[in-house]
Every structure is written in C-alpha cells, then in structure tokens.
Short mmCIF file of C-alpha atoms and ligand atoms in Angstrom, two decimals:
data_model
loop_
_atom_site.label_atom_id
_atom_site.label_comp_id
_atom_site.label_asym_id
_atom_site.label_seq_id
_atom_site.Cartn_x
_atom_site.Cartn_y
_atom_site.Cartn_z
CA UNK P 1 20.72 20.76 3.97
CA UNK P 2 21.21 17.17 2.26
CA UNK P 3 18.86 15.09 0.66
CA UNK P 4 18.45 11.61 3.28
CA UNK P 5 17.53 8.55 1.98
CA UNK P 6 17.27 4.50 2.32
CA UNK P 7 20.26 3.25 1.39
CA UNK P 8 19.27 -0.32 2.08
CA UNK P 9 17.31 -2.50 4.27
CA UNK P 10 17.34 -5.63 6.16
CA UNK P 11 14.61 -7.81 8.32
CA UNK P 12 14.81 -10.96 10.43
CA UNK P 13 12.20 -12.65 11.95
CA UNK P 14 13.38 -15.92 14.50
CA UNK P 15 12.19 -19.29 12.97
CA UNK P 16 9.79 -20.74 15.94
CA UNK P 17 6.06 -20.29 14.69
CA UNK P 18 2.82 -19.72 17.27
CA UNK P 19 0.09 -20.48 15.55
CA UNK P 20 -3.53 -19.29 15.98
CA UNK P 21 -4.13 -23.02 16.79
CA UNK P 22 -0.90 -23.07 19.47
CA UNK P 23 -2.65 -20.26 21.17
CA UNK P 24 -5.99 -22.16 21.68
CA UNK P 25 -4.39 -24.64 23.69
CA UNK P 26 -2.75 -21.75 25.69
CA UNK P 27 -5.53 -19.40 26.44
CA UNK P 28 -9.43 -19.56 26.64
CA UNK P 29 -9.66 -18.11 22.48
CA UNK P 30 -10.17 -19.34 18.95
CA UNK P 31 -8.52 -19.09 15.75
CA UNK P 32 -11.80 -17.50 14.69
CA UNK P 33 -11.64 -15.34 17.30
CA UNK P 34 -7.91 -13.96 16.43
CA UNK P 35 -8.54 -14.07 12.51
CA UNK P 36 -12.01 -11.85 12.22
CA UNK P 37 -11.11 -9.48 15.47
CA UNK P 38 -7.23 -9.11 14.13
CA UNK P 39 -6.16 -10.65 10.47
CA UNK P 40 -3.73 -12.54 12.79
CA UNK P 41 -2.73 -16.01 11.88
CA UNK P 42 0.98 -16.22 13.05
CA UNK P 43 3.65 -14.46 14.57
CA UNK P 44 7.78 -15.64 15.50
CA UNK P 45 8.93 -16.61 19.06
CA UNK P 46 12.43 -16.05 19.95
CA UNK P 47 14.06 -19.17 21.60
CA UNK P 48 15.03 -18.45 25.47
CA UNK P 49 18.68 -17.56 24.82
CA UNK P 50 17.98 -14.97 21.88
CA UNK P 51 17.21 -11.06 23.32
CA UNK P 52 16.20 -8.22 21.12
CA UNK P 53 19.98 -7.55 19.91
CA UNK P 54 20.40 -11.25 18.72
CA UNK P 55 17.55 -10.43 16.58
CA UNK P 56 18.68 -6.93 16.09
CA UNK P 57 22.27 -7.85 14.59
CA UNK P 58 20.93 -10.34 11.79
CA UNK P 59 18.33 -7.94 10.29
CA UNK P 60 21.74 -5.25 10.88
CA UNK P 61 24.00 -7.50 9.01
CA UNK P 62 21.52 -7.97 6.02
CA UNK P 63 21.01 -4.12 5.66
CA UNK P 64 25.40 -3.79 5.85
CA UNK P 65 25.46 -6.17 2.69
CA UNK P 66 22.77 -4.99 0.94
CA UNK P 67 24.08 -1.54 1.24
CA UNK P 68 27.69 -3.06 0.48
CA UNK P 69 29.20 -1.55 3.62
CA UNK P 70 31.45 -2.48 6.39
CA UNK P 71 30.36 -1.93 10.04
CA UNK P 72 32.98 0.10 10.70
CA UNK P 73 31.73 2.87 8.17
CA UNK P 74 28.98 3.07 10.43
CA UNK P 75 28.73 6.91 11.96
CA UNK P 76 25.67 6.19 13.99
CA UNK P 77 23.43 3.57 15.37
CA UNK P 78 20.05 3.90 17.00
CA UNK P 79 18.13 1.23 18.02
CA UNK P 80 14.22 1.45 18.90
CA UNK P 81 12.38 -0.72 20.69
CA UNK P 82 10.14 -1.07 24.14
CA UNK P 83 12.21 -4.96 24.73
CA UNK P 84 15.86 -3.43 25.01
CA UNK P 85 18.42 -6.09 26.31
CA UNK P 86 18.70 -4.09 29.37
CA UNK P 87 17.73 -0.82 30.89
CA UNK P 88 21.34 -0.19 30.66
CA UNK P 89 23.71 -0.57 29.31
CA UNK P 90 21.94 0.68 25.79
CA UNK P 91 21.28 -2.27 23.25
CA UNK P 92 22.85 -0.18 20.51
CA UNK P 93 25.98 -0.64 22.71
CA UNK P 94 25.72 -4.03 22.52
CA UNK P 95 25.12 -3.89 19.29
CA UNK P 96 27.62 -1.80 18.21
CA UNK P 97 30.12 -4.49 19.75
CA UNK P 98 28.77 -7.54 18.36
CA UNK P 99 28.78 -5.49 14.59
CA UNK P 100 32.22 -4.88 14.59
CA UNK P 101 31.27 -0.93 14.61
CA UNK P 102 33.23 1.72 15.95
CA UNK P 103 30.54 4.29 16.42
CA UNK P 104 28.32 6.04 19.23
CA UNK P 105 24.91 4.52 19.42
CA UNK P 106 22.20 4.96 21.43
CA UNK P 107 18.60 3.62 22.25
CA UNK P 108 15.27 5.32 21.33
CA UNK P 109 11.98 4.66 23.17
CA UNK P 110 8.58 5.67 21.00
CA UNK P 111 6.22 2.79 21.05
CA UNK P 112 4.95 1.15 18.13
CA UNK P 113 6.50 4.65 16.62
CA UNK P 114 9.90 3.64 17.07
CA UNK P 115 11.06 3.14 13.59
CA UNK P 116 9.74 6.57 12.31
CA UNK P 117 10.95 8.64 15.45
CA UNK P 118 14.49 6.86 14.93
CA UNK P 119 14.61 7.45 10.92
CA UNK P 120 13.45 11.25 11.69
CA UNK P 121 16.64 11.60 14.40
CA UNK P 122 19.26 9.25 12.34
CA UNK P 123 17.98 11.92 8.86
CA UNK P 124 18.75 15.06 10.70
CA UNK P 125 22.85 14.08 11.26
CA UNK P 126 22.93 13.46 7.51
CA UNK P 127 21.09 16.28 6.40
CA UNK P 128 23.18 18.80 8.21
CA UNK P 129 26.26 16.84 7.47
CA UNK P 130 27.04 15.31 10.91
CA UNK P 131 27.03 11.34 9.70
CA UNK P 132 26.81 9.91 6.60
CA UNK P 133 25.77 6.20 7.08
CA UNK P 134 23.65 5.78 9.78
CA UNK P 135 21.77 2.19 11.10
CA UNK P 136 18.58 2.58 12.37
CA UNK P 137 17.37 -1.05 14.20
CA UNK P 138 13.69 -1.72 15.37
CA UNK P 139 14.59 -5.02 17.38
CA UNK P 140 12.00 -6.69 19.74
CA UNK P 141 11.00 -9.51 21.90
CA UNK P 142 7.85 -8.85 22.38
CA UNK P 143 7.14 -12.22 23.57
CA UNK P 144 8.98 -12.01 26.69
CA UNK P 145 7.14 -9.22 28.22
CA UNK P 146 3.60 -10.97 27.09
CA UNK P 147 1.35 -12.14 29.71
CA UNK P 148 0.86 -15.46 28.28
CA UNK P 149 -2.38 -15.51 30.66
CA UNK P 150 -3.47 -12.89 29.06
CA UNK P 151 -5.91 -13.73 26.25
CA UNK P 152 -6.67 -9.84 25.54
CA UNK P 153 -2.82 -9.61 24.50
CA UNK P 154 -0.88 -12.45 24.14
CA UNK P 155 -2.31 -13.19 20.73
CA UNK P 156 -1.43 -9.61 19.29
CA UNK P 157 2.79 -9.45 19.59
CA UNK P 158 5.27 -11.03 18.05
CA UNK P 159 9.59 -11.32 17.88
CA UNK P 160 10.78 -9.33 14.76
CA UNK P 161 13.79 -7.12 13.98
CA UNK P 162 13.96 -4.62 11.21
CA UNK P 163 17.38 -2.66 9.90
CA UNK P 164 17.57 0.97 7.99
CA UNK P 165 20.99 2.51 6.54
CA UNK P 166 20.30 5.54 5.97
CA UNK P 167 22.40 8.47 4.15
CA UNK P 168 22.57 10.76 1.73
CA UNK P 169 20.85 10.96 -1.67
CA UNK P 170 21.06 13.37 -5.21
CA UNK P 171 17.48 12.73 -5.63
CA UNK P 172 14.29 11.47 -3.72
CA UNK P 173 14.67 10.61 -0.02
CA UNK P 174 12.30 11.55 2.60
CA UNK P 175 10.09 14.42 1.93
CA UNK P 176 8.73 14.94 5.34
CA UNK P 177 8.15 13.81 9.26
CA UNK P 178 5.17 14.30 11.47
CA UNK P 179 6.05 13.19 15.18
CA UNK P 180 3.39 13.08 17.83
CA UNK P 181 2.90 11.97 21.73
CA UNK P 182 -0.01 11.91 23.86
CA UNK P 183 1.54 11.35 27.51
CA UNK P 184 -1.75 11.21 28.92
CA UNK P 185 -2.79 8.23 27.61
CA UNK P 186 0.26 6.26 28.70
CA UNK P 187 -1.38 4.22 31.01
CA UNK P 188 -3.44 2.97 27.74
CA UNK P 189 -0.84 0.31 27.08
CA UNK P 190 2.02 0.20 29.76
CA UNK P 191 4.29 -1.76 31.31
CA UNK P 192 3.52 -0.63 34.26
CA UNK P 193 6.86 -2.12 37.14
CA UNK P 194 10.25 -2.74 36.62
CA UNK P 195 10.92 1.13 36.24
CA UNK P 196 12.21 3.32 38.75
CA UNK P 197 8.30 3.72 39.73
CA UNK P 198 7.40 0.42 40.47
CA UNK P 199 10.90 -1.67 41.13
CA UNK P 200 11.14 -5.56 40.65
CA UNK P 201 9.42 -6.84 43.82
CA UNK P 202 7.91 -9.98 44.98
CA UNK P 203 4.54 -7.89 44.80
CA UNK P 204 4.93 -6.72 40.99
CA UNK P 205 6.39 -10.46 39.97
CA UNK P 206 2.99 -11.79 41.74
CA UNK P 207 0.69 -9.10 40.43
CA UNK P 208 1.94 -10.18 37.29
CA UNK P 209 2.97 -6.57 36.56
CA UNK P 210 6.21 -7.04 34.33
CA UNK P 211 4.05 -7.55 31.40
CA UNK P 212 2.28 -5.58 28.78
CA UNK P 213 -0.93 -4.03 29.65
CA UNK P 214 -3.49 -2.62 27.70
CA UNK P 215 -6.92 -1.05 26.97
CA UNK P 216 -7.23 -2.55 23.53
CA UNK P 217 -10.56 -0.47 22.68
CA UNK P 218 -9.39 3.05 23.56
CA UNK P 219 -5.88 2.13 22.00
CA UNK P 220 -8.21 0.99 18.71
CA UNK P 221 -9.91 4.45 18.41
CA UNK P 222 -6.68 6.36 19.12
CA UNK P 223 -4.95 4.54 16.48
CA UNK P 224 -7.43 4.98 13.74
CA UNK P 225 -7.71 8.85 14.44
CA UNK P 226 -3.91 8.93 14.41
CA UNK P 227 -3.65 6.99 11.28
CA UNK P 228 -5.44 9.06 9.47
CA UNK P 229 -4.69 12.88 10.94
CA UNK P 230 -0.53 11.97 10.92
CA UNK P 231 -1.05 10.47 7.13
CA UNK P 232 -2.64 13.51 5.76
CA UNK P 233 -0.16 15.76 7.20
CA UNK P 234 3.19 13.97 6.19
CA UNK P 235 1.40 13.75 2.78
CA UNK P 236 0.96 17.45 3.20
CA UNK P 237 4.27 18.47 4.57
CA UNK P 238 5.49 16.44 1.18
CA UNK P 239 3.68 18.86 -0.86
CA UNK P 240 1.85 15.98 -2.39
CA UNK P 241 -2.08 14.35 -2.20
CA UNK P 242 -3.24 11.09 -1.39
CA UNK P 243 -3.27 10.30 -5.06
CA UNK P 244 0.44 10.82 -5.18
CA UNK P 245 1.03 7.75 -3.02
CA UNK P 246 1.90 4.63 -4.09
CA UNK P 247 2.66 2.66 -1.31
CA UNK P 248 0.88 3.02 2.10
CA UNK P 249 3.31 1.06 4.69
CA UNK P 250 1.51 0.90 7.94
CA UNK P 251 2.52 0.15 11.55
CA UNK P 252 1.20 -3.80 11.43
CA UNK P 253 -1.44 -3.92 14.41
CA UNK P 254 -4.34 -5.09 13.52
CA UNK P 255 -6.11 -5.59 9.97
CA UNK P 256 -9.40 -3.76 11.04
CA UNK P 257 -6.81 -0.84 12.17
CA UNK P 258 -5.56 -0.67 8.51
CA UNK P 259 -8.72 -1.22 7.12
CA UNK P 260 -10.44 1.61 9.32
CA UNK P 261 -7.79 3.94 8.33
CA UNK P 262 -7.85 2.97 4.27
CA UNK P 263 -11.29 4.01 4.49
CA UNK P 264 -11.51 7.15 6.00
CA UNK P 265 -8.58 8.16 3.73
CA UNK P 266 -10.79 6.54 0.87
CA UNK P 267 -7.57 5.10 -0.15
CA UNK P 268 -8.10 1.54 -2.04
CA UNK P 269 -6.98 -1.26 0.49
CA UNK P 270 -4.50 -2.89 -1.49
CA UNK P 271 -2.32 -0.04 -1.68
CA UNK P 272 -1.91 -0.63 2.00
CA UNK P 273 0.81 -2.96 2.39
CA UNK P 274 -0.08 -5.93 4.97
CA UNK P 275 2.28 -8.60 6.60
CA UNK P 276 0.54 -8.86 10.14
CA UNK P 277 -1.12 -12.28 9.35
CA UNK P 278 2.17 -14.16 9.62
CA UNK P 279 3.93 -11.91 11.97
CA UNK P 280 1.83 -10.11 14.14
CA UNK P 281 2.53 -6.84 15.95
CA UNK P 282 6.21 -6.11 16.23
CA UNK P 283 6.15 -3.09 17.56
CA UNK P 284 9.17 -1.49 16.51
CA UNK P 285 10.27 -4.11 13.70
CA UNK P 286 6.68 -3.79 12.15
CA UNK P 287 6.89 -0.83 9.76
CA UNK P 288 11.00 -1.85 8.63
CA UNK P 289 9.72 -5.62 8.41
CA UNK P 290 6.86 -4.69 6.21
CA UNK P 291 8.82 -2.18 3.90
CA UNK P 292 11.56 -4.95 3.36
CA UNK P 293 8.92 -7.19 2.37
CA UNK P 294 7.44 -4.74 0.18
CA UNK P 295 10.77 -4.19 -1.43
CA UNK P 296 11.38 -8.06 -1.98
CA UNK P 297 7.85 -7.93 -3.54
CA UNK P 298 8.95 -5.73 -5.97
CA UNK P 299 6.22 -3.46 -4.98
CA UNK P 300 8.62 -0.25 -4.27
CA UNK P 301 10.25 1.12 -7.60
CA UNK P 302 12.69 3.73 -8.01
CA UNK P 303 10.72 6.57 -7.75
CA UNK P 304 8.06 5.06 -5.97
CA UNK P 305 6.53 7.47 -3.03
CA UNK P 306 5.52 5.59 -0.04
CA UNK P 307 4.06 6.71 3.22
CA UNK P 308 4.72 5.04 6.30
CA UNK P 309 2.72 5.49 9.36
CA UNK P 310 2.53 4.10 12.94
CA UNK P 311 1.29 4.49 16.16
CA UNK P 312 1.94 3.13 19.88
CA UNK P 313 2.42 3.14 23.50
CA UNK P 314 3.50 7.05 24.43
CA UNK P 315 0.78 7.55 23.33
CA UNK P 316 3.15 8.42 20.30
CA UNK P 317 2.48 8.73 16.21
CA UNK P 318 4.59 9.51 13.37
CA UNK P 319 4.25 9.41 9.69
CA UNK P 320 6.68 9.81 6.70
CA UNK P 321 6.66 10.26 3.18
CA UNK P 322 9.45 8.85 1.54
CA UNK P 323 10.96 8.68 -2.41
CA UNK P 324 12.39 5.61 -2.67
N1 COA J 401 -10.13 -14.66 22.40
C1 COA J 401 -11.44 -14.64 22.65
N2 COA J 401 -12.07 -13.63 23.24
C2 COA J 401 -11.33 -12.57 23.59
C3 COA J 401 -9.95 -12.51 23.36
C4 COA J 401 -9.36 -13.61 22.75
N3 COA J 401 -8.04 -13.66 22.46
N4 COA J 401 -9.49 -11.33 23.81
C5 COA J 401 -10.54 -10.66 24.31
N5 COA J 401 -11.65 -11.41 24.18
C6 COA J 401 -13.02 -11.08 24.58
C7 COA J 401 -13.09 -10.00 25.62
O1 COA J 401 -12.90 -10.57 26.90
C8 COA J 401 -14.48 -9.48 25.42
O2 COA J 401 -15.37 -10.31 26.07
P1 COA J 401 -16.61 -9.70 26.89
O3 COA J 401 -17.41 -8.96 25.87
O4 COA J 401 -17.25 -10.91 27.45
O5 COA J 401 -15.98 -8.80 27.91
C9 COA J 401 -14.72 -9.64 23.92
O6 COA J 401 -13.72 -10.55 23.46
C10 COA J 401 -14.62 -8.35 23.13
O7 COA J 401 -13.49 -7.65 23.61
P2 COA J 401 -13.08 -6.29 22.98
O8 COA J 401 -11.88 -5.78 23.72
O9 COA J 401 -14.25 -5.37 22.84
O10 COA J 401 -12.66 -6.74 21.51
P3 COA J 401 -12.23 -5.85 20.34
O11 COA J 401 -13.12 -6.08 19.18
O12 COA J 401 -11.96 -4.44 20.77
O13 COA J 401 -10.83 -6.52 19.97
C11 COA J 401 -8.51 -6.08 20.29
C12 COA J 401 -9.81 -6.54 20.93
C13 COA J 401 -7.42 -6.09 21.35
C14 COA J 401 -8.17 -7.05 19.18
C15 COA J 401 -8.70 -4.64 19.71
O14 COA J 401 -9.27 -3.82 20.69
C16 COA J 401 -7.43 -4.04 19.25
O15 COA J 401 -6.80 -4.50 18.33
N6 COA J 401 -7.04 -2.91 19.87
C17 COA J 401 -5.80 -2.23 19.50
C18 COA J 401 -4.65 -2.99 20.08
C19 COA J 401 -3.34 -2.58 19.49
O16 COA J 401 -3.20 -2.46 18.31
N7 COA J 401 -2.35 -2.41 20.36
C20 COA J 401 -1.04 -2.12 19.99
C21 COA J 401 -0.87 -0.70 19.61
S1 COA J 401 0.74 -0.44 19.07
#
C-alpha cells in the first residue's frame, strides 16, 4: 500500500458578512448572547445566484494551483456536503464540468464529518494504486437551508468551501482514520422534507420544514463525547500520544465544543486551532477552511502531526491523524 498525503489545499469563503449585530435586527438574540453561548462573531452569506459548487470551484481552483496541476490530471473528485446543488445530478458532476476535469466524481453525505469521511475514501484509491491525484471539496450553503426564524439556529451556520488534493507521498501522510455513525440520533439535527420521505408540499413549505432542525443540547453532549473518544483513537491507531500532536484541527461548531473537548483531553487550548468567530459552522468546509488557515498561519510545518476531528448530523464522527 502507498503512503497518501496533502498535496495542497485551497479555501473560499463568499465576501457578504452577517454580523452578530445583523442578526439582532433579524431574530429576538444578542451579540452577547451568540459570543458567550458560541465564540461566534461572523460568518459569509452567499449572494442568491451562488450554490454550493460556485463556492466549491474557487476553493478547487486554489488547491489545482497550489498543487501546480491541471484539472484534467484529476483521477477523482468527491465532494461533501449536506447543501448539494441538487439531489441529482451530483455536484461533483457539476463540478467536474465547470473544472475543466475529465474524471468520475461523485457526492458524499456525512454531516459535519464530511471532509474526514471524503479524505478517508479519496486515500484508499491512492493507497492501493487506483488514482493518483484526487480533489476532495467540502462546499456549502448553509445559509439557504437556515430557518432565518429560527433564533436556536440561524446564528450557528455559515457559506464556506474547502478543497483537498490528495496523492501519494515518500514520507508522512495520514497515519490513521476513525469513522463513526449513530443513525439513531438522526432526528437530532435533520432536515427533515424534501426527501423521498417527506416530498416538497404546500404542507412542508408552510410547516417550514425545508430547513435545518435541531436539538442543540443533545447534539452539544454528543459532540463533546465524540470529540474526545474519536481523538484518542485516531491518535492511537497512529501509534502516537496526545503529546505527539501538534496541531489539533477541529470541526468549527462552537467554542465551548472545542473548549469542552481540550479539556477532557487535558490538551492546552491553543493547540486547538479556532476560526469559528469569523466564519461560523460550515459544516463540511469547516475542518479544510480551518487547516488552510492554519497552513497560511504558518502553524503546520513539514513534519508537523496534526489531528483533525469532527462531528455532525448522521449522527456521524471521524478523526485523522495526519503528517503534514
Ligand atoms: N439568542 C438568544 N437566546 C437564545 C438563542 C439566541 N440565538 N437561541 C436559543 N436561545 C435561548 C433558548 O430559547 C433558551 O431559552 P429558554 O431557557 O427560555 O428556553 C436559552 O437560550 C438556552 O437555550 P439552550 O439550548 O439551553 O442553550 P445552550 O447553552 O445549549 O446553547 C446552542 C444553544 C445551540 C448554542 C448549543 O446547544 C450548541 O451549540 N449545540 C450544538 C450545536 C451544534 O454544534 N450543531 C452542529 C453540529 S455539526
């Protein structure tokens, strides 16, 4: 089997800015309120005209240069997300087509876990030989399926995209994956019509049910456990400790998420890497957007070993311990 690794990465967040201040005027809250329960200050809004693959292809594009490569040496695409363009045809599709790419893609559904579950899938082609440059896109519009009634939510999500190339490596690379799901606690955070269960009806447009639900306590607790349990076994599968990390690069939620999970690991919180105050939770973008920051930050060295963990609607998990 082949080492996999990061060959390069890209991020692109839309321009329009909701601030905590926008969203008094919008729902019955308070910047207060948002700061202290969530480390939430900002997050991006995509215009009306831009869905998830708009967003998808520039944080794609970025990741092609960086990695000095030509769409059409793509072998694979996967894109992750819960805001594809369409239920069909699949947004890798579409992206494939706007990229200039010649390859089979396909679309991966895993929650808040997206990123992780895709980068576990696109490392297996490489490792057995299959592909050798593969794009792995966590593109969402979060902000379209918000209930912007919704106080308990619509202050959490924001519009983000997040590009991986991934292929081979001599040394370093990804050391191990721990993938998890929960199905019975789906209906924790759901969207619960516009599926084959509940079709698009004049009931489920007035019920308001084409928008993001969710038991935000019981997702809390199930997301600290997770945190903690899925970090300790990557770390484990890597054949390394806690101490061995250098970078912690967690799904962006919520601060007292992060925080919760920093100290049960008694890992130092600034070792956890945190971005959510401007951008808010971007599902499948979060854990790509935060590692590209990192990168620009300089905080991720050759060598470095960084563990990446995140959690979402499945209920799914995943972790990963990676040597950059
Ligand atoms: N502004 C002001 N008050 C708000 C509010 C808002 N935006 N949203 C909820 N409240 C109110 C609630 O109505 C409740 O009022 P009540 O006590 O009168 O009923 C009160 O604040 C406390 O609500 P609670 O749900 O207990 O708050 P919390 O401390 O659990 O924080 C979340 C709420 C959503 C921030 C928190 O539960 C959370 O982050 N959960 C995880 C969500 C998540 O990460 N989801 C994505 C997973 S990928």
């Amino acid at each position: 089997m082949r080492k996999v690794g990061i060959a390069s990465i890209g991020a692109y967040v839309p321009p329009k800015i909701l601030t905590n201040n926008d969203s008094e005027k919008m729902v019955d809250t308070t910047d207060e309120w948002i700061t202290t329960r969530t480390g939430i200050k900002e997050r991006r809004i995509a215009e009306d005209w831009q869905a998830s693959s708009d967003l998808a292809i520039q944080a794609a594009q970025l990741a092609l240069a960086n990695a000095n490569l030509e769409a059409k040496e793509l072998d694979l695409i996967i894109v992750c997300g819960v805001t594809f363009d369409y239920p069909f045809p699949a947004t890798a599709c579409i992206l494939q087509d706007k990229l200039g790419a010649t390859c089979p893609g396909f679309d991966l559904s895993a929650g808040c876990s997206g990123l992780i579950y895709a980068l576990s899938v696109g490392a297996q082609f490489i490792a057995n030989g299959m592909y050798d440059n593969i794009l792995v896109v966590g593109g969402e519009t979060l902000s379209k399926i918000i209930d912007w009634q919704d106080r308990s939510t619509c202050v959490l999500f924001g519009d983000a995209a997040s590009a991986v190339i991934l292929g081979p490596v001599d040394t370093g690379g990804f050391r191990s994956f721990v993938l998890g799901a929960d199905g019975g606690g789906g209906k924790l955070l759901e969207l619960p019509a516009g599926g084959s269960r509940l079709p698009a009806s004049y009931e489920t447009i007035s019920q308001r049910l084409h928008f993001i639900k969710m038991n935000g306590r019981d997702v809390f607790k199930f997301a600290v456990r997770v945190m903690e349990e899925a970090s300790l076994e990557a770390i484990d599968k890597a054949g390394l400790t806690l101490k061995d990390i250098d970078l912690f690069i967690p799904h962006q939620a919520n601060i007292r998420i992060i925080e919760s999970a920093a100290e049960r690991l008694n890992v130092p919180k600034d070792k956890f890497f945190v971005n959510l105050d401007r951008y808010g939770n971007t599902s499948s973008a979060s854990v790509g957007l935060a590692l590209y920051e990192a990168f620009l930050e300089g905080k991720i060295q050759k060598g470095s070993k960084i563990l990446m963990v995140g959690f979402g609607a499945g209920l799914t998990w995943g972790a990963c311990v990676l040597e950059w």
